[in-house]
Coordinates of C-alpha atoms and ligand atoms in Angstrom, one line a residue:
M12 CA -37.6 -74.5 2.1
F13 CA -34.4 -73.3 0.6
N14 CA -31.8 -75.4 -0.9
K15 CA -28.2 -74.9 0.4
K16 CA -27.1 -72.7 -2.3
Q17 CA -30.1 -70.2 -1.9
N18 CA -29.2 -70.5 2.1
R19 CA -25.9 -69.4 1.5
F20 CA -26.7 -66.5 -0.9
L21 CA -29.5 -65.4 1.7
T22 CA -26.9 -65.6 4.6
I23 CA -24.6 -63.3 2.7
L24 CA -27.2 -61.1 1.6
F25 CA -28.2 -60.6 5.1
L26 CA -24.5 -60.3 6.4
G27 CA -23.8 -57.6 3.6
I28 CA -26.9 -55.8 4.7
V29 CA -25.7 -55.8 8.3
I30 CA -22.5 -54.7 7.3
V31 CA -23.8 -51.6 5.1
F32 CA -26.1 -50.7 7.9
L33 CA -23.6 -50.9 10.5
S34 CA -20.9 -48.6 8.4
L35 CA -23.6 -46.3 7.2
C36 CA -24.1 -45.6 11.3
A37 CA -20.3 -45.9 12.1
E38 CA -19.2 -43.8 9.3
R39 CA -20.8 -40.3 10.2
P40 CA -19.9 -39.0 13.6
A41 CA -22.3 -36.3 14.4
S42 CA -21.9 -32.7 13.0
D43 CA -21.4 -29.7 15.2
L44 CA -22.6 -26.5 13.3
S45 CA -21.1 -24.5 16.3
K46 CA -17.5 -25.5 15.7
E47 CA -17.5 -23.8 12.2
S48 CA -15.2 -21.3 11.4
L49 CA -17.5 -18.5 10.6
I50 CA -16.1 -15.0 10.7
P51 CA -17.9 -12.9 11.9
K52 CA -19.0 -15.4 14.5
P53 CA -22.7 -15.6 14.3
V54 CA -24.9 -14.6 17.5
T55 CA -26.6 -17.7 17.8
V56 CA -26.1 -21.4 16.5
T57 CA -28.1 -24.3 17.6
V58 CA -26.8 -27.9 16.7
S59 CA -28.8 -30.7 15.1
G60 CA -26.0 -33.0 14.2
E61 CA -26.6 -34.1 10.7
Y62 CA -25.6 -33.3 7.1
F63 CA -26.9 -31.0 4.3
K64 CA -25.3 -32.4 0.9
L65 CA -25.0 -30.1 -2.0
R66 CA -25.9 -32.5 -5.0
P67 CA -26.0 -32.1 -8.8
G68 CA -29.9 -31.4 -8.5
T69 CA -29.5 -28.8 -6.0
D70 CA -31.5 -25.6 -6.9
I71 CA -31.7 -22.2 -5.4
I72 CA -35.4 -21.8 -4.9
I73 CA -36.8 -18.0 -4.5
R74 CA -40.6 -17.8 -4.2
E75 CA -41.0 -14.2 -5.8
E76 CA -39.8 -13.0 -8.8
K77 CA -38.1 -9.8 -7.1
D78 CA -34.9 -8.3 -8.7
E79 CA -33.3 -8.2 -5.5
L80 CA -33.9 -11.7 -4.4
K81 CA -33.1 -12.8 -7.9
L82 CA -29.8 -11.1 -7.7
T83 CA -28.7 -12.3 -4.6
A84 CA -29.9 -16.0 -5.3
Q85 CA -27.8 -15.8 -8.9
F86 CA -24.8 -14.7 -6.8
L87 CA -25.0 -17.7 -4.8
A88 CA -25.6 -20.0 -7.8
D89 CA -22.6 -18.3 -9.4
K90 CA -20.4 -19.2 -6.5
L91 CA -21.4 -22.7 -6.1
K92 CA -21.5 -23.7 -9.9
S93 CA -17.9 -23.4 -10.9
S94 CA -16.1 -25.4 -8.2
T95 CA -18.8 -27.8 -7.5
G96 CA -19.6 -28.6 -11.6
F97 CA -23.2 -29.0 -10.5
G98 CA -25.9 -27.3 -12.8
I99 CA -27.1 -25.0 -10.1
D100 CA -29.8 -23.1 -11.1
V101 CA -32.1 -20.2 -9.6
K102 CA -35.8 -21.7 -9.8
V103 CA -38.8 -19.5 -8.8
T104 CA -41.5 -21.6 -7.1
R105 CA -44.4 -20.4 -5.5
S106 CA -45.3 -23.4 -3.3
K107 CA -43.2 -25.1 -0.7
P108 CA -40.5 -27.0 -2.2
H109 CA -40.3 -30.7 -1.1
S110 CA -37.3 -31.9 -3.4
G111 CA -34.8 -30.0 -1.1
G112 CA -32.6 -27.2 -2.1
I113 CA -31.4 -23.8 -0.9
V114 CA -34.3 -21.8 -0.4
L115 CA -34.3 -17.7 0.0
V116 CA -37.1 -16.2 1.8
A117 CA -37.8 -12.4 2.3
D118 CA -40.1 -11.9 5.1
P119 CA -40.8 -8.5 6.1
A120 CA -42.6 -9.6 9.3
K121 CA -39.3 -10.8 10.9
T122 CA -38.5 -7.5 11.9
T123 CA -36.2 -8.8 14.9
L124 CA -33.8 -9.7 12.2
G125 CA -33.3 -5.9 11.4
E126 CA -31.8 -4.5 8.0
E127 CA -29.3 -7.1 7.9
G128 CA -30.1 -9.9 10.0
Y129 CA -31.0 -13.4 8.7
E130 CA -31.9 -16.9 9.7
L131 CA -30.4 -20.0 8.4
V132 CA -32.2 -23.5 9.0
I133 CA -30.2 -26.3 7.6
D134 CA -31.6 -29.8 7.4
K135 CA -30.7 -32.7 5.9
R136 CA -32.7 -31.8 2.6
T137 CA -33.0 -28.1 2.6
I138 CA -31.4 -24.9 3.6
T139 CA -33.7 -22.1 4.4
L140 CA -32.5 -18.7 4.3
T141 CA -34.9 -16.1 5.9
A142 CA -34.4 -12.2 6.4
A143 CA -36.8 -9.3 6.6
K144 CA -34.7 -7.6 4.1
P145 CA -32.9 -8.3 1.0
A146 CA -29.3 -7.3 2.5
G147 CA -29.7 -10.0 5.2
L148 CA -30.4 -12.6 2.6
F149 CA -26.9 -11.4 1.2
R150 CA -25.5 -11.5 4.6
G151 CA -26.8 -15.2 4.9
V152 CA -25.5 -16.3 1.5
Q153 CA -22.1 -15.2 2.8
T154 CA -22.3 -17.8 5.7
I155 CA -23.6 -20.3 3.4
R156 CA -20.2 -20.0 1.5
Q157 CA -18.1 -20.1 4.9
L158 CA -20.0 -23.4 5.9
L159 CA -18.8 -25.1 2.6
P160 CA -15.1 -26.4 2.4
A161 CA -12.6 -23.7 1.2
K162 CA -12.4 -25.0 -2.2
I163 CA -15.8 -23.6 -3.0
E164 CA -14.2 -20.4 -3.9
L165 CA -11.8 -22.0 -6.6
T166 CA -13.1 -21.5 -10.2
S167 CA -12.1 -24.9 -11.6
K168 CA -14.3 -28.3 -11.0
Q169 CA -13.3 -29.7 -7.5
E170 CA -14.1 -33.0 -6.0
G171 CA -16.9 -33.1 -3.2
P172 CA -18.3 -34.0 -0.8
W173 CA -20.0 -30.6 -0.3
E174 CA -21.6 -31.0 3.1
I175 CA -22.9 -28.4 5.8
P176 CA -23.6 -29.5 9.5
T177 CA -27.2 -29.0 10.2
G178 CA -28.8 -26.9 12.8
T179 CA -30.1 -23.0 13.0
I180 CA -28.2 -19.9 12.9
T181 CA -29.6 -16.5 13.9
D182 CA -27.5 -13.7 13.4
Y183 CA -27.6 -9.8 13.0
P184 CA -24.8 -7.2 13.4
E185 CA -23.9 -5.1 16.6
Y186 CA -23.2 -2.1 14.6
G187 CA -24.9 -0.7 11.5
Y188 CA -21.9 0.7 10.0
R189 CA -18.9 -2.0 9.5
G190 CA -16.7 -0.6 6.9
A191 CA -13.0 0.1 5.2
M192 CA -11.4 2.9 3.5
I193 CA -9.2 2.9 0.7
D194 CA -6.9 5.9 -0.1
V195 CA -7.0 6.1 -4.1
S196 CA -5.2 9.5 -3.9
R197 CA -1.6 9.0 -2.7
H198 CA -1.7 6.2 -5.0
F199 CA -4.3 5.3 -7.6
F200 CA -6.1 2.1 -8.0
G201 CA -8.3 1.2 -10.8
V202 CA -11.8 -0.3 -11.0
E203 CA -11.1 -3.8 -11.1
V204 CA -9.1 -3.4 -7.9
I205 CA -11.6 -1.7 -5.9
K206 CA -13.9 -4.2 -7.1
K207 CA -11.6 -7.1 -5.6
I208 CA -11.9 -5.1 -2.2
I209 CA -15.5 -4.9 -2.4
D210 CA -15.6 -8.6 -2.7
Y211 CA -13.3 -9.3 0.5
I212 CA -15.0 -7.0 2.4
S213 CA -18.7 -8.3 1.7
Y214 CA -17.3 -12.0 2.4
Y215 CA -16.9 -10.6 5.8
K216 CA -20.3 -8.9 6.1
M217 CA -19.0 -5.3 5.8
N218 CA -21.3 -2.8 4.5
M219 CA -19.6 0.5 3.6
L220 CA -16.7 1.3 1.6
H221 CA -15.2 4.8 2.3
L222 CA -13.2 5.9 -0.9
H223 CA -10.6 8.8 0.0
L224 CA -11.0 10.4 -3.5
S225 CA -8.8 13.4 -3.1
D226 CA -5.5 14.7 -1.4
D227 CA -2.5 16.7 -1.8
Q228 CA -1.1 13.9 -4.3
G229 CA -4.0 13.6 -6.4
W230 CA -7.7 14.3 -7.4
R231 CA -9.5 11.1 -8.5
I232 CA -13.2 11.5 -9.7
E233 CA -14.1 13.5 -12.9
I234 CA -16.1 16.5 -12.2
K235 CA -17.6 17.7 -15.3
S236 CA -17.7 21.6 -14.1
W237 CA -14.1 21.9 -13.2
P238 CA -12.3 19.4 -15.5
N239 CA -8.9 20.3 -14.9
L240 CA -9.0 18.5 -11.4
T241 CA -8.3 15.3 -12.8
L242 CA -6.8 16.5 -16.0
H243 CA -4.1 18.0 -14.0
G244 CA -4.8 17.4 -10.3
G245 CA -5.2 13.4 -11.3
S246 CA -1.9 13.2 -13.5
T247 CA 0.4 12.2 -10.7
Q248 CA 0.8 10.4 -7.4
V249 CA 3.2 9.7 -4.6
G250 CA 6.8 9.1 -5.9
G251 CA 5.8 10.7 -9.4
G252 CA 3.9 8.1 -11.3
K253 CA 1.2 8.7 -13.3
G254 CA -2.0 8.8 -11.3
G255 CA -5.4 8.2 -12.8
Y256 CA -8.9 9.0 -11.8
Y257 CA -12.2 7.5 -12.1
T258 CA -14.4 8.9 -14.9
Q259 CA -18.0 9.4 -13.7
D260 CA -19.1 6.2 -15.6
Q261 CA -16.5 4.1 -14.0
Y262 CA -17.5 5.6 -10.3
S263 CA -21.0 4.6 -11.0
E264 CA -19.7 1.0 -12.4
L265 CA -18.3 0.9 -8.6
V266 CA -21.2 2.3 -6.9
K267 CA -23.6 -0.4 -8.7
Y268 CA -20.9 -3.3 -8.1
A269 CA -21.0 -2.5 -4.2
K270 CA -25.0 -1.7 -4.1
D271 CA -25.4 -5.3 -5.5
R272 CA -23.5 -6.6 -2.7
F273 CA -25.4 -4.2 -0.2
I274 CA -22.6 -2.0 0.4
D275 CA -22.7 1.6 0.0
I276 CA -19.4 3.6 -1.5
I277 CA -18.6 6.6 0.9
P278 CA -17.0 9.5 -1.0
E279 CA -14.5 11.7 0.5
I280 CA -13.2 15.1 -0.5
D281 CA -10.7 15.9 1.9
M282 CA -10.9 19.8 2.8
P283 CA -9.9 22.4 3.5
G284 CA -6.3 20.9 4.2
H285 CA -5.1 18.2 1.9
T286 CA -6.3 19.9 -1.1
N287 CA -3.0 20.8 -3.0
A288 CA -4.0 18.5 -6.3
A289 CA -7.2 20.9 -6.5
L290 CA -5.0 24.1 -5.5
A291 CA -2.6 23.3 -8.6
S292 CA -5.5 22.5 -10.8
Y293 CA -7.5 25.9 -10.2
A294 CA -5.4 29.0 -9.2
E295 CA -8.6 30.9 -8.2
L296 CA -9.1 28.5 -5.2
N297 CA -5.6 29.9 -3.6
C298 CA -5.7 33.1 -1.5
D299 CA -2.7 34.4 -3.6
G300 CA -4.7 33.5 -6.7
K301 CA -1.4 31.3 -8.1
A302 CA -2.0 27.7 -8.8
T303 CA 0.6 25.7 -6.6
E304 CA 2.9 22.9 -8.1
L305 CA 1.6 19.0 -8.4
Y306 CA 3.0 17.3 -5.2
T307 CA 4.2 13.8 -5.0
G308 CA 5.8 13.5 -1.5
T309 CA 4.2 12.3 1.7
R310 CA 4.1 15.1 4.1
V311 CA 0.8 16.2 5.5
G312 CA -0.8 19.3 6.4
F313 CA 0.8 22.2 4.4
S314 CA -2.2 22.8 2.1
T315 CA -5.4 24.6 2.4
F316 CA -8.6 26.0 0.6
C317 CA -8.9 30.0 0.6
T318 CA -11.7 30.0 3.1
D319 CA -13.0 33.5 2.8
K320 CA -13.4 33.4 -0.9
E321 CA -16.7 33.0 -2.7
I322 CA -15.3 31.2 -5.4
T323 CA -14.1 28.2 -2.8
Y324 CA -18.0 27.3 -1.8
K325 CA -19.1 27.8 -5.6
F326 CA -16.6 25.0 -6.2
I327 CA -17.3 22.9 -3.2
D328 CA -21.2 23.0 -4.0
D329 CA -20.2 21.9 -7.4
V330 CA -18.1 19.0 -6.4
V331 CA -20.7 17.8 -3.8
R332 CA -23.7 18.4 -6.4
E333 CA -21.8 16.0 -9.2
I334 CA -20.7 13.3 -6.7
T335 CA -23.8 12.8 -4.7
A336 CA -26.0 12.9 -8.2
L337 CA -23.9 9.5 -8.4
S338 CA -24.0 8.2 -4.9
P339 CA -27.2 6.3 -3.5
G340 CA -25.6 6.2 0.1
S341 CA -26.8 8.2 2.9
Y342 CA -23.3 9.9 3.5
F343 CA -20.9 12.4 2.1
H344 CA -17.1 12.5 3.8
I345 CA -15.8 16.1 4.3
G346 CA -12.4 15.1 5.4
G347 CA -11.6 18.0 7.7
D348 CA -8.3 16.6 8.9
E349 CA -4.8 17.9 9.7
S350 CA -5.8 21.3 8.4
H351 CA -2.3 22.8 9.9
V352 CA -2.0 25.9 7.9
T353 CA -5.7 26.9 8.1
K354 CA -6.4 29.1 11.2
V355 CA -8.6 27.6 13.6
E356 CA -10.9 30.9 13.5
D357 CA -11.1 30.1 9.5
Y358 CA -11.6 26.4 9.9
I359 CA -14.6 26.4 12.0
P360 CA -16.9 28.7 9.8
F361 CA -15.6 26.6 6.9
I362 CA -16.7 23.2 8.3
N363 CA -20.0 24.5 9.3
K364 CA -20.6 25.9 5.8
V365 CA -19.6 22.8 4.2
Q366 CA -21.8 20.7 6.3
D367 CA -24.7 22.9 4.9
I368 CA -23.8 22.4 1.5
V369 CA -23.7 18.8 1.9
L370 CA -27.1 19.1 3.6
S371 CA -28.5 20.9 0.9
H372 CA -27.7 17.9 -1.3
G373 CA -29.6 15.7 0.8
K374 CA -26.6 13.6 2.5
K375 CA -25.6 13.4 6.1
V376 CA -21.7 14.5 6.5
I377 CA -18.9 12.5 8.0
G378 CA -15.6 14.1 8.9
W379 CA -12.5 13.1 10.8
D380 CA -12.8 14.0 14.4
E381 CA -11.4 17.5 14.1
I382 CA -14.9 18.7 12.7
A383 CA -16.0 18.8 16.0
L384 CA -14.5 21.9 16.7
S385 CA -17.4 23.3 14.6
T386 CA -20.7 23.2 15.4
L387 CA -22.2 19.7 14.1
R388 CA -25.4 19.6 12.1
E389 CA -28.1 17.2 12.8
G390 CA -26.7 13.7 11.7
S391 CA -23.2 14.7 11.4
V392 CA -20.7 12.1 12.4
A393 CA -17.1 12.3 13.6
Q394 CA -14.9 9.6 12.9
N395 CA -12.7 9.3 15.3
W396 CA -8.8 8.6 14.2
A397 CA -6.6 10.6 16.4
S398 CA -8.0 12.4 19.4
A399 CA -10.3 11.4 22.5
E400 CA -10.8 15.0 23.2
N401 CA -12.4 15.6 19.9
A402 CA -14.7 12.5 19.9
A403 CA -15.8 13.6 23.5
K404 CA -16.6 17.0 22.2
A405 CA -18.5 15.5 19.2
V406 CA -20.5 13.3 21.8
A407 CA -21.2 16.3 24.0
Q408 CA -23.0 18.0 20.9
G409 CA -25.2 14.9 20.4
A410 CA -23.2 13.5 17.5
K411 CA -22.5 10.0 16.7
I412 CA -19.0 8.6 16.5
L413 CA -17.4 6.1 13.9
M414 CA -14.5 4.2 15.2
S415 CA -11.2 4.0 13.5
P416 CA -8.8 4.8 16.2
A417 CA -5.4 4.6 14.5
S418 CA -3.3 2.7 17.1
R419 CA -5.8 -0.2 16.6
A420 CA -7.7 0.2 13.3
Y421 CA -5.3 1.5 10.7
L422 CA -4.7 -1.1 8.0
D423 CA -1.3 1.0 7.2
M424 CA 0.5 0.4 10.3
K425 CA 3.1 -2.0 10.1
Y426 CA 2.4 -5.7 11.9
D427 CA 6.0 -5.6 13.4
T428 CA 9.5 -4.0 13.1
T429 CA 9.9 -6.5 10.0
T430 CA 7.0 -5.4 8.0
K431 CA 8.6 -3.6 5.1
L432 CA 5.4 -2.0 3.8
G433 CA 3.3 0.8 5.9
L434 CA 3.7 3.5 8.4
R435 CA 4.5 3.4 12.1
W436 CA 3.6 6.6 13.5
A437 CA 0.4 5.3 15.3
G438 CA 2.5 2.1 16.6
L439 CA 2.8 -1.5 15.5
I440 CA -0.6 -3.3 15.1
E441 CA -0.2 -7.0 15.3
V442 CA -3.1 -9.2 14.5
N443 CA -4.2 -9.7 18.3
K444 CA -3.8 -6.0 18.8
A445 CA -6.1 -5.1 15.8
Y446 CA -8.8 -7.6 17.2
N447 CA -8.4 -7.3 20.6
W448 CA -10.4 -4.3 21.5
D449 CA -13.9 -3.0 22.1
P450 CA -15.2 0.4 20.5
A451 CA -17.8 0.7 23.3
T452 CA -15.3 0.8 25.9
L453 CA -12.1 2.3 24.3
F454 CA -12.7 6.0 25.6
P455 CA -14.6 6.8 29.2
G456 CA -18.0 8.3 28.4
I457 CA -18.4 6.7 24.8
G458 CA -20.5 3.9 24.8
K459 CA -22.1 1.8 22.2
E460 CA -25.3 4.3 22.0
N461 CA -22.7 7.2 20.8
I462 CA -21.3 4.7 18.2
I463 CA -22.3 4.1 14.6
G464 CA -19.9 1.5 13.8
V465 CA -16.0 0.9 13.2
E466 CA -13.9 1.4 10.0
A467 CA -10.5 0.3 9.0
P468 CA -8.8 2.8 6.7
L469 CA -5.9 1.8 4.6
W470 CA -3.8 4.9 3.8
T471 CA -1.7 4.4 0.6
E472 CA 1.7 6.4 1.1
T473 CA 3.7 2.9 0.8
I474 CA 1.2 0.9 -1.2
T475 CA 1.3 0.6 -4.8
N476 CA -0.4 -2.3 -6.0
L477 CA -3.2 -5.1 -5.2
D478 CA -0.7 -7.5 -3.8
E479 CA 0.7 -4.9 -1.3
M480 CA -3.0 -3.9 -0.4
E481 CA -3.9 -7.5 0.5
F482 CA -0.8 -8.0 2.6
M483 CA -1.7 -4.9 4.7
I484 CA -5.5 -5.8 4.8
F485 CA -5.2 -9.6 5.7
P486 CA -5.5 -11.2 8.0
R487 CA -6.5 -7.8 10.1
L488 CA -9.7 -6.8 8.0
P489 CA -11.9 -10.2 9.3
G490 CA -11.1 -9.1 12.7
Y491 CA -12.5 -5.7 12.2
A492 CA -15.6 -7.0 10.3
E493 CA -16.2 -9.3 13.7
I494 CA -15.7 -6.3 16.0
G495 CA -18.6 -4.5 13.9
W496 CA -20.8 -7.5 13.8
T497 CA -20.3 -9.8 16.9
P498 CA -21.1 -8.5 20.5
A499 CA -17.9 -8.0 22.4
S500 CA -19.4 -10.6 25.1
G501 CA -19.0 -13.0 22.2
R502 CA -15.5 -12.3 21.2
N503 CA -12.0 -13.7 22.5
W504 CA -8.8 -13.7 20.9
D505 CA -7.7 -17.2 21.6
E506 CA -10.8 -18.7 20.0
Y507 CA -10.8 -16.3 17.4
S508 CA -7.3 -17.1 16.2
L509 CA -8.4 -20.6 15.9
R510 CA -10.9 -19.5 13.1
L511 CA -8.9 -17.0 11.6
G512 CA -6.1 -19.8 11.3
K513 CA -8.6 -21.8 9.1
H514 CA -9.6 -18.9 6.9
S515 CA -5.8 -19.2 5.4
E516 CA -7.5 -22.0 3.3
R517 CA -10.1 -19.4 2.0
F518 CA -7.5 -16.7 1.4
Q519 CA -5.3 -19.3 -0.6
A520 CA -8.4 -20.1 -2.6
M521 CA -9.0 -16.5 -3.3
E522 CA -5.4 -16.1 -4.1
I523 CA -5.3 -13.4 -1.4
N524 CA -1.5 -12.3 -0.5
F525 CA -1.6 -12.3 3.3
Y526 CA 0.7 -11.9 6.3
R527 CA 1.5 -14.9 8.0
S528 CA 1.2 -13.8 11.7
K529 CA 3.2 -16.3 14.0
L530 CA 0.4 -15.3 16.5
V531 CA -2.1 -17.7 14.3
P532 CA -2.0 -21.2 14.2
W533 CA -2.6 -21.3 9.9
S534 CA -4.2 -24.7 9.0
I535 CA -2.2 -25.3 5.6
A536 CA 1.2 -26.7 6.2
E537 CA 3.3 -25.6 3.7
L538 CA 2.8 -21.9 4.4
Ligands
TNX22 C1 -3.0 10.5 8.8 S1 -5.6 9.7 9.5 C2 -3.9 11.2 8.0 C3 -3.8 10.6 6.6 C4 -2.5 10.0 6.5 C5 -1.9 8.8 7.6 C6 -1.0 7.7 7.6 C7 -6.1 11.0 8.9 C8 -7.1 11.3 8.9 N1 -4.8 11.7 8.1 O1 -3.6 11.8 5.8 O2 -2.4 9.3 5.1 O3 -2.1 9.5 8.6 O4 -1.2 6.8 8.3

């Protein structure tokens, strides 16, 4: 039928096809979605062994033209565009897409996913991310980022392949409050620095950023009815540097930047102690009617508002009114810690009055655990930092606790004796100690039902710039994020430390200055 030449050609063609077919089968070991180094660890993962591949034509598809959907879809497109070099676009398509891509679906009927949960179904051609609420989609987008190679975080074009193992992730947080705090009073940090922090915490699915906006050393937010607070009270910081403050417009810019990432900013005005910057700015807030000197040291507990002067409450009402007008979140933090020179019989009625002022402006109160000495109003939250006894007092009043135990959760504590930055009054906090605890079993009598969540505070007596902040925050922050998100039964240090080790690739891609703890098997050789 065929001549010799044709026969040879057909044999070679046949062998070629066989070789290509065999190599296609052999090349790909089955993928395993459950082995991906996701932080926080998702609640459930099922595996289907293949790969989704991001390609030049991959689009991000939304089914309705809603702002919150568009924003999150565009956020993902922007993250993927520069490093892949693919022209990834957001498309609005009402019909079910057949061409593949990443589809974001808001489905209010999926109520089991709650406020922030999401479901990610990954097959060979399509990734479908579904959530009941927009915040859930945003959290799911962070998972997609973490499923791609770390170089996805670079801003210049990189070589692929850009593959994601197939399977299904169903995921939602253990606690509704997962946050970090930055003290912008002891040292001031500008808008761009705080935006970076917001990026970092959102990458790990945290949803709250608490800003400690006033203390003895500086007042950091413009109050139009009391302008000297920032003009004078914001003019310095620890060590005598020039300090600074946020104008109301800048503060609103931060609130929006956070909101776009489904994070609330919680403003704190610390009182009645930790108030020297205000007392130096307005003589009438002092019991003796004399303004104090500005303070640039690091001692705590020497200042107090004059709790029996009417003007003090007028002042607080103005401050709370102006700040709450800029704040869409549901909490206002009143501080209340270490008021060592306020008599307890003055402290209690003061905190009661201030709670009522905050409530009158439509917000719920958070205060450090000492506020449990007062009569906690409905919805008030005590933030545990030092005293299990105060936490118990708050719970006895029916209040909820925000867990920030200093010996576990303080980002300003040194890692070990060689750490140059930070303090050590609450002990040394290595990465394993920071991770290895359960908020719901730390104190007898305080269980999950009493706790709204976890927050890791960074006090900045010794911290002066972003580089130093990053060193104290990383790599502990991902651990706090996981404590807040992943059920305690799904967490253990040995397994977590492997996932964390892999995240060094991501820290490096994001140019994060992190502490190379010897307890973690970092995945990059040239560390
Ligand atoms: C205690 S924690 C403080 C802060 C300090 C911090 C330093 C708390 C409510 N008060 O004023 O900055 O220790 O770690």
